[in-house]
GROMACS .gro file of C-alpha atoms in nm:
model
  119
    1MET     CA    1   0.000   0.003  -0.002
    2THR     CA    2   0.130   0.350  -0.093
    3GLY     CA    3   0.096   0.655   0.123
    4ASN     CA    4  -0.169   0.780  -0.120
    5GLU     CA    5  -0.370   0.456  -0.108
    6PHE     CA    6  -0.353   0.469   0.272
    7ASN     CA    7  -0.480   0.835   0.270
    8ALA     CA    8  -0.754   0.761   0.016
    9TYR     CA    9  -0.881   0.443   0.228
   10CYS     CA   10  -0.875   0.633   0.556
   11LYS     CA   11  -1.059   0.924   0.396
   12SER     CA   12  -1.329   0.683   0.271
   13LEU     CA   13  -1.426   0.586   0.617
   14LYS     CA   14  -1.723   0.775   0.767
   15ALA     CA   15  -1.665   1.097   0.972
   16THR     CA   16  -1.282   1.090   0.947
   17THR     CA   17  -1.052   1.382   0.978
   18HIS     CA   18  -0.672   1.413   0.868
   19VAL     CA   19  -0.389   1.611   1.017
   20VAL     CA   20  -0.021   1.610   0.942
   21GLN     CA   21   0.176   1.628   1.264
   22TRP     CA   22   0.462   1.446   1.461
   23GLY     CA   23   0.729   1.495   1.198
   24ASN     CA   24   0.507   1.467   0.870
   25ALA     CA   25   0.295   1.176   0.986
   26HIS     CA   26  -0.051   1.148   0.831
   27VAL     CA   27  -0.279   1.108   1.140
   28TRP     CA   28  -0.637   0.991   1.085
   29LYS     CA   29  -0.900   1.033   1.345
   30VAL     CA   30  -1.268   0.971   1.408
   31GLY     CA   31  -1.433   1.193   1.667
   32GLY     CA   32  -1.099   1.357   1.744
   33LYS     CA   33  -0.937   1.016   1.835
   34VAL     CA   34  -0.659   0.864   1.638
   35PHE     CA   35  -0.727   0.538   1.464
   36ALA     CA   36  -0.431   0.512   1.205
   37ILE     CA   37  -0.101   0.695   1.141
   38GLY     CA   38   0.092   0.679   0.824
   39GLY     CA   39   0.457   0.773   0.809
   40TRP     CA   40   0.729   0.750   0.560
   41GLN     CA   41   1.069   0.612   0.652
   42ASP     CA   42   1.364   0.510   0.429
   43LYS     CA   43   1.215   0.348   0.127
   44GLU     CA   44   0.884   0.209   0.254
   45PRO     CA   45   0.576   0.368   0.417
   46ALA     CA   46   0.488   0.254   0.775
   47PHE     CA   47   0.133   0.230   0.895
   48THR     CA   48   0.038   0.220   1.270
   49PHE     CA   49  -0.301   0.109   1.395
   50LYS     CA   50  -0.493  -0.017   1.711
   51VAL     CA   51  -0.538  -0.393   1.748
   52THR     CA   52  -0.706  -0.632   1.975
   53ASP     CA   53  -0.522  -0.797   2.254
   54ILE     CA   54  -0.484  -1.110   2.042
   55GLY     CA   55  -0.376  -0.908   1.741
   56PHE     CA   56  -0.103  -0.746   1.962
   57GLU     CA   57   0.034  -1.089   2.040
   58VAL     CA   58   0.010  -1.247   1.706
   59LEU     CA   59   0.081  -0.975   1.447
   60PRO     CA   60   0.429  -0.883   1.567
   61GLN     CA   61   0.550  -1.234   1.505
   62GLN     CA   62   0.507  -1.169   1.127
   63PRO     CA   63   0.806  -1.022   0.938
   64GLY     CA   64   0.758  -0.649   0.876
   65ILE     CA   65   0.530  -0.593   1.174
   66ARG     CA   66   0.615  -0.474   1.532
   67PRO     CA   67   0.465  -0.317   1.828
   68ALA     CA   68   0.411   0.050   1.738
   69PRO     CA   69   0.705   0.262   1.862
   70TYR     CA   70   0.608   0.499   2.149
   71MET     CA   71   0.249   0.374   2.172
   72ALA     CA   72   0.326   0.003   2.263
   73SER     CA   73   0.586   0.125   2.515
   74ARG     CA   74   0.313   0.313   2.690
   75GLY     CA   75   0.085   0.005   2.721
   76LEU     CA   76  -0.123   0.069   2.420
   77LYS     CA   77  -0.221  -0.222   2.186
   78TRP     CA   78  -0.098  -0.072   1.861
   79VAL     CA   79   0.120  -0.223   1.599
   80GLN     CA   80   0.324  -0.090   1.309
   81HIS     CA   81   0.336  -0.239   0.949
   82TYR     CA   82   0.691  -0.091   0.859
   83GLU     CA   83   0.844  -0.331   0.591
   84SER     CA   84   0.779  -0.597   0.331
   85PRO     CA   85   0.640  -0.859   0.350
   86GLY     CA   86   0.412  -0.740   0.628
   87LEU     CA   87   0.034  -0.764   0.533
   88SER     CA   88  -0.130  -0.755   0.200
   89ASP     CA   89  -0.310  -0.440   0.113
   90ASP     CA   90  -0.642  -0.608   0.163
   91GLU     CA   91  -0.524  -0.744   0.516
   92LEU     CA   92  -0.392  -0.393   0.603
   93LYS     CA   93  -0.725  -0.232   0.511
   94ASP     CA   94  -0.909  -0.483   0.719
   95TYR     CA   95  -0.691  -0.402   1.035
   96ILE     CA   96  -0.731  -0.029   0.969
   97LYS     CA   97  -1.107  -0.065   0.943
   98GLN     CA   98  -1.105  -0.276   1.270
   99SER     CA   99  -0.895  -0.001   1.435
  100TYR     CA  100  -1.158   0.262   1.321
  101ASP     CA  101  -1.431   0.062   1.456
  102MET     CA  102  -1.276   0.010   1.796
  103ILE     CA  103  -1.206   0.372   1.822
  104ALA     CA  104  -1.552   0.478   1.703
  105ALA     CA  105  -1.726   0.234   1.942
  106ALA     CA  106  -1.526   0.391   2.229
  107LEU     CA  107  -1.678   0.735   2.156
  108SER     CA  108  -1.982   0.852   2.367
  109LYS     CA  109  -2.317   0.760   2.217
  110LYS     CA  110  -2.383   1.144   2.188
  111LYS     CA  111  -2.059   1.184   1.974
  112GLN     CA  112  -2.135   0.874   1.763
  113LYS     CA  113  -2.471   1.009   1.696
  114GLU     CA  114  -2.335   1.357   1.610
  115LEU     CA  115  -2.099   1.195   1.355
  116GLY     CA  116  -2.375   0.984   1.197
  117LEU     CA  117  -2.220   0.666   1.321
  118LEU     CA  118  -2.538   0.554   1.480
  119PRO     CA  119  -2.872   0.465   1.310
   0.00000   0.00000   0.00000
């Protein structure tokens, strides 16, 4: 996945916002809460996202995926896809969507309703 593809996918999710911060990282939020970060290092983009407890145990065992720098050291269950082979584009999109869903679900019901995330 390229940086442009990452940004286009995150933009396609409902009620998202985008800022560039933390040293040119593309930070995607829902309801003001971060769900994905895209950064560019060396030759390959790196994508950081929240995962379940099981995902945090299993994913870093795959080549190209590690606990997210800074976030994991603070006890947060975030991983970073930082080099090949890592995840396929479809798998990466699925994990980003799961991260988005977890963050959106943690918002207050009032905020979810304001953003059009509730029926």
